[in-house]
Tab-separated table of C-alpha atoms in Angstrom:
chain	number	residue	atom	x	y	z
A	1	UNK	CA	212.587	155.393	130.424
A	2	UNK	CA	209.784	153.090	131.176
A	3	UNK	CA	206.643	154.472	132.734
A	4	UNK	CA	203.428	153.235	134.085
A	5	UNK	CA	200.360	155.584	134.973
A	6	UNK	CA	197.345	154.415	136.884
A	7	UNK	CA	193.936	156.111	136.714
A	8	UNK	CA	192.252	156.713	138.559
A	9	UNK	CA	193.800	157.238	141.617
A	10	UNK	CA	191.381	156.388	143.813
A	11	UNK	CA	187.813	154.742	142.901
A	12	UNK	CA	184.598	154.179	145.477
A	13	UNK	CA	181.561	151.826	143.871
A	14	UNK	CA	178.493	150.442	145.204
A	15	UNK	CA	178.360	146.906	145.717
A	16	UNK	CA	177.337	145.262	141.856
A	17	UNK	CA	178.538	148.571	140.457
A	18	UNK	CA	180.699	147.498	137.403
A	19	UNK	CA	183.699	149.136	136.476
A	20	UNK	CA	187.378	149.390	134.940
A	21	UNK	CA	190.960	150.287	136.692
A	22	UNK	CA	193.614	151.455	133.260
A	23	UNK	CA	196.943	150.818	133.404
A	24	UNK	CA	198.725	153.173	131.155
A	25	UNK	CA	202.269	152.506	129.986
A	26	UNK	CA	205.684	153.639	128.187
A	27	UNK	CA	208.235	150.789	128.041
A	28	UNK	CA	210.729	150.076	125.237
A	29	UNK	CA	209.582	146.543	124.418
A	30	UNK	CA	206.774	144.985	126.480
A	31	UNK	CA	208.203	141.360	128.219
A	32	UNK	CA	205.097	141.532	130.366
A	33	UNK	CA	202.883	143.448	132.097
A	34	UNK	CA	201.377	142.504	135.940
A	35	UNK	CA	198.749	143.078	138.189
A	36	UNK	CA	198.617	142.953	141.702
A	37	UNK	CA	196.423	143.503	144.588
A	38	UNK	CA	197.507	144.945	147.406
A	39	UNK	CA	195.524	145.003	151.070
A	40	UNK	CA	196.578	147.612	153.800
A	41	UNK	CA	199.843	146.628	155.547
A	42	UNK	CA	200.076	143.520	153.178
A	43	UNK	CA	202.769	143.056	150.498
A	44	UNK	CA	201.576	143.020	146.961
A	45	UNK	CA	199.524	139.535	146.068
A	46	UNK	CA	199.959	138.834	142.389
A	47	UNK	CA	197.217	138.334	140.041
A	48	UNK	CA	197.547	138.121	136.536
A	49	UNK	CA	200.488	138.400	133.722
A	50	UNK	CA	199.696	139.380	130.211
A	51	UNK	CA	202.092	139.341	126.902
A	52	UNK	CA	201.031	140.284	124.156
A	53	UNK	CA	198.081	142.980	122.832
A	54	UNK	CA	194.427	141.437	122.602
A	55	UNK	CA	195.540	138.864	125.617
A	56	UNK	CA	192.947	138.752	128.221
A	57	UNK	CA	193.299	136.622	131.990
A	58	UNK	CA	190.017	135.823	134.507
A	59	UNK	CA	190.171	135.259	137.788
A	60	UNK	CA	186.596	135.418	139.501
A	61	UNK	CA	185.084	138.974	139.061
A	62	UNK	CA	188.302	140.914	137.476
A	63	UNK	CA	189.377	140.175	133.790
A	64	UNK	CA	192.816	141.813	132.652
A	65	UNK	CA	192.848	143.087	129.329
A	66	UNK	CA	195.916	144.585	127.023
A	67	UNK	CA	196.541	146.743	124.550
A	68	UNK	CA	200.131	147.725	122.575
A	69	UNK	CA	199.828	150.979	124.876
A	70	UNK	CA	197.545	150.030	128.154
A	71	UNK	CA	195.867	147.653	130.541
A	72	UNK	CA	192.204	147.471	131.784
A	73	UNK	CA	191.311	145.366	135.022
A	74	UNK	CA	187.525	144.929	134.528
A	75	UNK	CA	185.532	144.424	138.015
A	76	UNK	CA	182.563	142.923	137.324
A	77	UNK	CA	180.145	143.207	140.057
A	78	UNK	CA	182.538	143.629	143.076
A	79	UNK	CA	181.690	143.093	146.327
A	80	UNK	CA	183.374	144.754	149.791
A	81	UNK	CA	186.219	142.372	149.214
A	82	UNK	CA	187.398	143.684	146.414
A	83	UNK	CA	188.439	146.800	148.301
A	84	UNK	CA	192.375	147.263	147.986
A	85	UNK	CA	194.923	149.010	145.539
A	86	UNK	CA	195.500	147.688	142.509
A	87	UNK	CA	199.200	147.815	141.451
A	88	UNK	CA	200.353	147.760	137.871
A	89	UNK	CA	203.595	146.777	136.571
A	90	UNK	CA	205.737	146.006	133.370
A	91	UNK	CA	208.813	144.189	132.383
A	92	UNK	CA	210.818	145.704	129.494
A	93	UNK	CA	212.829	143.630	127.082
A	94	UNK	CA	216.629	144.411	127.434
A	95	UNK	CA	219.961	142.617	127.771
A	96	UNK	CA	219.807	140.632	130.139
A	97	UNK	CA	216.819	140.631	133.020
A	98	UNK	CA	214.939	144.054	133.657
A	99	UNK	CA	213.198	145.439	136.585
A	100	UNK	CA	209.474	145.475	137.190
A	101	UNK	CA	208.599	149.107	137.023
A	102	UNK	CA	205.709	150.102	138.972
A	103	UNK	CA	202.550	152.895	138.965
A	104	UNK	CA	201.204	154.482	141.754
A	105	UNK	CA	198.141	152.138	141.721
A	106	UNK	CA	194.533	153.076	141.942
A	107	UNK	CA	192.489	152.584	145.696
A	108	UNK	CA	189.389	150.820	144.950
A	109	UNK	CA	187.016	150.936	147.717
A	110	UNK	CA	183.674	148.885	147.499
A	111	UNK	CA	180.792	149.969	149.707
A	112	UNK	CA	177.955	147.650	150.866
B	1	UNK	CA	208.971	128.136	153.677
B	2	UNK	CA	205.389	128.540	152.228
B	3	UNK	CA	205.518	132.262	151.407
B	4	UNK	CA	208.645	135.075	151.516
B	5	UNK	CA	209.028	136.379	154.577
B	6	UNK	CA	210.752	139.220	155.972
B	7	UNK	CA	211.840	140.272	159.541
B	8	UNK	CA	211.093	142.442	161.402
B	9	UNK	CA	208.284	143.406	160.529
B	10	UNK	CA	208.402	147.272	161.862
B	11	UNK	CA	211.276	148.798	162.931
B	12	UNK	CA	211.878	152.056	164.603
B	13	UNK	CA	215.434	153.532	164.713
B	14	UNK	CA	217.154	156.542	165.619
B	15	UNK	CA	218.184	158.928	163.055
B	16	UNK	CA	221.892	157.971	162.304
B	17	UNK	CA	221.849	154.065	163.027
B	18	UNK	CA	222.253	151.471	161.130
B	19	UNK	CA	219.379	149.099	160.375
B	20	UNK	CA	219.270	145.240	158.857
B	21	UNK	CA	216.339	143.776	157.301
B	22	UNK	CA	216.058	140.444	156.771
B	23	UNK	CA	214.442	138.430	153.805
B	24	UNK	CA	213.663	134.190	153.216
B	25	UNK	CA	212.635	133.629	149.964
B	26	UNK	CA	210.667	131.054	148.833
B	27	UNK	CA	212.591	127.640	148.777
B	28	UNK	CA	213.977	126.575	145.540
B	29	UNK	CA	213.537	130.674	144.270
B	30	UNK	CA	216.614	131.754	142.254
B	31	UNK	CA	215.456	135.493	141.688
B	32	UNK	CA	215.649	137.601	144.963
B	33	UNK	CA	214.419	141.201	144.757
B	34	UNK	CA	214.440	144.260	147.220
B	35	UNK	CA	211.575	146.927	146.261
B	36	UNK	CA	210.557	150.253	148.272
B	37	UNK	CA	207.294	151.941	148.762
B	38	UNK	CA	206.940	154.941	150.661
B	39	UNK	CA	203.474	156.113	151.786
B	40	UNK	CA	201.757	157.598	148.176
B	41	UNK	CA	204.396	156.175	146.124
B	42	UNK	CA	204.776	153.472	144.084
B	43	UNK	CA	206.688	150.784	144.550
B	44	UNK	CA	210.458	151.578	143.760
B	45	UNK	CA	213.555	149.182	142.716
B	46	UNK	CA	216.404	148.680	144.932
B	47	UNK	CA	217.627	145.736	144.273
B	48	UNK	CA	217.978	142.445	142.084
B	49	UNK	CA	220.136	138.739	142.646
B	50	UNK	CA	220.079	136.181	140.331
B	51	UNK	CA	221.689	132.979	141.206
B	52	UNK	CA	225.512	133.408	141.107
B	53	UNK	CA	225.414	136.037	139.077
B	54	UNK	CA	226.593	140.195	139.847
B	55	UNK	CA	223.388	141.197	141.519
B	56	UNK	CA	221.514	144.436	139.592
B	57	UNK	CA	221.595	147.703	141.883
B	58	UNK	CA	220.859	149.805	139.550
B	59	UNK	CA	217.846	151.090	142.026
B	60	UNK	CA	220.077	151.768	145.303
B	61	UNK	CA	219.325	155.534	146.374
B	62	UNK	CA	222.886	156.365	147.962
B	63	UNK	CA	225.730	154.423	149.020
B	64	UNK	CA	224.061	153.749	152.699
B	65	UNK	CA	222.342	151.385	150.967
B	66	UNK	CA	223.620	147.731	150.223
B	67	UNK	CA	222.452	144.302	150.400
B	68	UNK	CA	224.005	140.704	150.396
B	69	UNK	CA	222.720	137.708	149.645
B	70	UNK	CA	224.506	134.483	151.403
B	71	UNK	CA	224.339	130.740	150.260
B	72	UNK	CA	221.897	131.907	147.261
B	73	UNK	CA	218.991	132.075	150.055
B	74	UNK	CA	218.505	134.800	153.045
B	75	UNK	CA	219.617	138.327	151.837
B	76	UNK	CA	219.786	141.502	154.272
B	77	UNK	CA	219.262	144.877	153.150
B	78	UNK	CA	221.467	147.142	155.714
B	79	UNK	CA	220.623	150.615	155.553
B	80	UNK	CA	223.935	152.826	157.420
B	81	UNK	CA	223.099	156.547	159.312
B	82	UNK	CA	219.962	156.146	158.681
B	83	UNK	CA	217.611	159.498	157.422
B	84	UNK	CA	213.959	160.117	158.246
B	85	UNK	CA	213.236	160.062	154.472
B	86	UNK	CA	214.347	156.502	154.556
B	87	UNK	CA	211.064	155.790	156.487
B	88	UNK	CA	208.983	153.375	153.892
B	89	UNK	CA	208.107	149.795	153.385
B	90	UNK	CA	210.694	147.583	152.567
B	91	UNK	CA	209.545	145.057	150.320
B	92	UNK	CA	210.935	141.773	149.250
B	93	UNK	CA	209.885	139.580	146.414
B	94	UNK	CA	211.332	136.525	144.680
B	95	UNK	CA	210.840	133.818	142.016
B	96	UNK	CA	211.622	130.552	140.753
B	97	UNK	CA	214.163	132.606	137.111
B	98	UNK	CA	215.020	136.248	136.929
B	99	UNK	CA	212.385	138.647	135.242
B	100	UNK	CA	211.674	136.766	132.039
B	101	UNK	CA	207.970	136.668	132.821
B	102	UNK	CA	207.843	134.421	136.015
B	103	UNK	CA	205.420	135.219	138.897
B	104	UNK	CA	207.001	137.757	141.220
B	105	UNK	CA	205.890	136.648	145.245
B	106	UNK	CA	206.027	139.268	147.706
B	107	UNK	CA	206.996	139.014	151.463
B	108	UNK	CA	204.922	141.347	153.751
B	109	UNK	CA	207.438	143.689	154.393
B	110	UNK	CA	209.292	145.250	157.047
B	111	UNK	CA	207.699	148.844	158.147
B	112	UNK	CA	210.790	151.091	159.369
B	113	UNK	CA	210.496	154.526	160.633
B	114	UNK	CA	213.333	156.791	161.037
B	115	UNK	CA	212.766	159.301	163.879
């Protein structure tokens, strides 16, 4: 069965404060694994899709990184906006298409 | 339209009536899906269409639980005797194939709570 684990849950930084969200996964061939951002009462927002281990994706101040057996979302000196949860998913290879399976996600808040 | 959107967007119901919830996927979108997230949880598969094809519902908790798709566009998720722990977002995504590694969009849900 195909798992994801996000650490940690929850994550408060000071405004510049550097740091990384993992992404933590089980899945019996990797198709592709996503991240989203999600805001309160907002549906997930996509941001990035990685393949294959030692891929890496920018957008702005968060760089996704992968690994054969997790994810990092780097946050490189985030600002108040960057306060939401993070959602990680993969995609399994398998006959036919597969469901996204998702973790919990990790609350990042940034404080000013 | 320009995103996927879902009506309504919050819906409170008795315990024990039926609900629908609505989804518009993004034109031209092939791939409709139906996710849940209930508060603390992680998102959670219901549902999956693809084109013409038998739709995946593999991820339907019970048999209260069904969704159809018309004209390969607007799907409804109905929801019969509805139970308090039913209460969660419902969530609905789609995109332009099925799975194989195209961007999943997300709707902003519809918010029901069973009382």
């Amino acid at each position: 069965e195909d798992q994801v684990t996000q650490s940690p849950e929850a994550l408060r930084l000071q405004e510049g404060e550097s740091s990384s969200l993992n992404c933590s996964y089980t899945v019996s061939g990797l198709r592709g694994l996503f991240w989203y951002r999600q805001d309160p009462g907002k549906g997930p927002e996509f941001l990035f899709t990685l393949y294959s281990a030692g891929e890496e994706k920018e957008k702005e101040r968060l760089k996704a990184t992968l690994t054969k057996k997790e994810s990092f979302l780097h946050i490189t000196a985030p600002k108040p906006e960057d306060s939401a949860t993070y959602l990680c998913a993969v995609q399994s290879q398998g006959a036919g298409n597969t469901p996204l399976v998702f973790g919990k996600g990790t609350r990042l808040s940034v404080i000013a | 339209g320009a995103g996927v959107s879902q009506s309504p967007s919050n819906k409170v119901t008795e315990k024990g009536k039926d609900v629908e919830l609505r989804c518009d996927p993004i034109s031209g979108h092939t791939a409709l899906y139906w996710y849940r997230q209930s508060l603390g949880q992680g998102l959670e598969f219901l549902i999956y269409f693809q084109g013409n094809s038998a739709p995946d519902k593999s991820g339907l908790p019970s048999d209260r639980f069904s969704a159809e798709r018309t004209g390969g566009s607007v799907s409804t998720l109905t929801i019969q005797r509805t139970q308090q722990e039913d209460s969660a977002v419902y969530l609905c995504a789609s995109s332009l194939l099925g799975y194989s590694g195209n961007t999943i969009y997300f709707g902003e849900g519809s918010w029901l709570t069973v009382v």
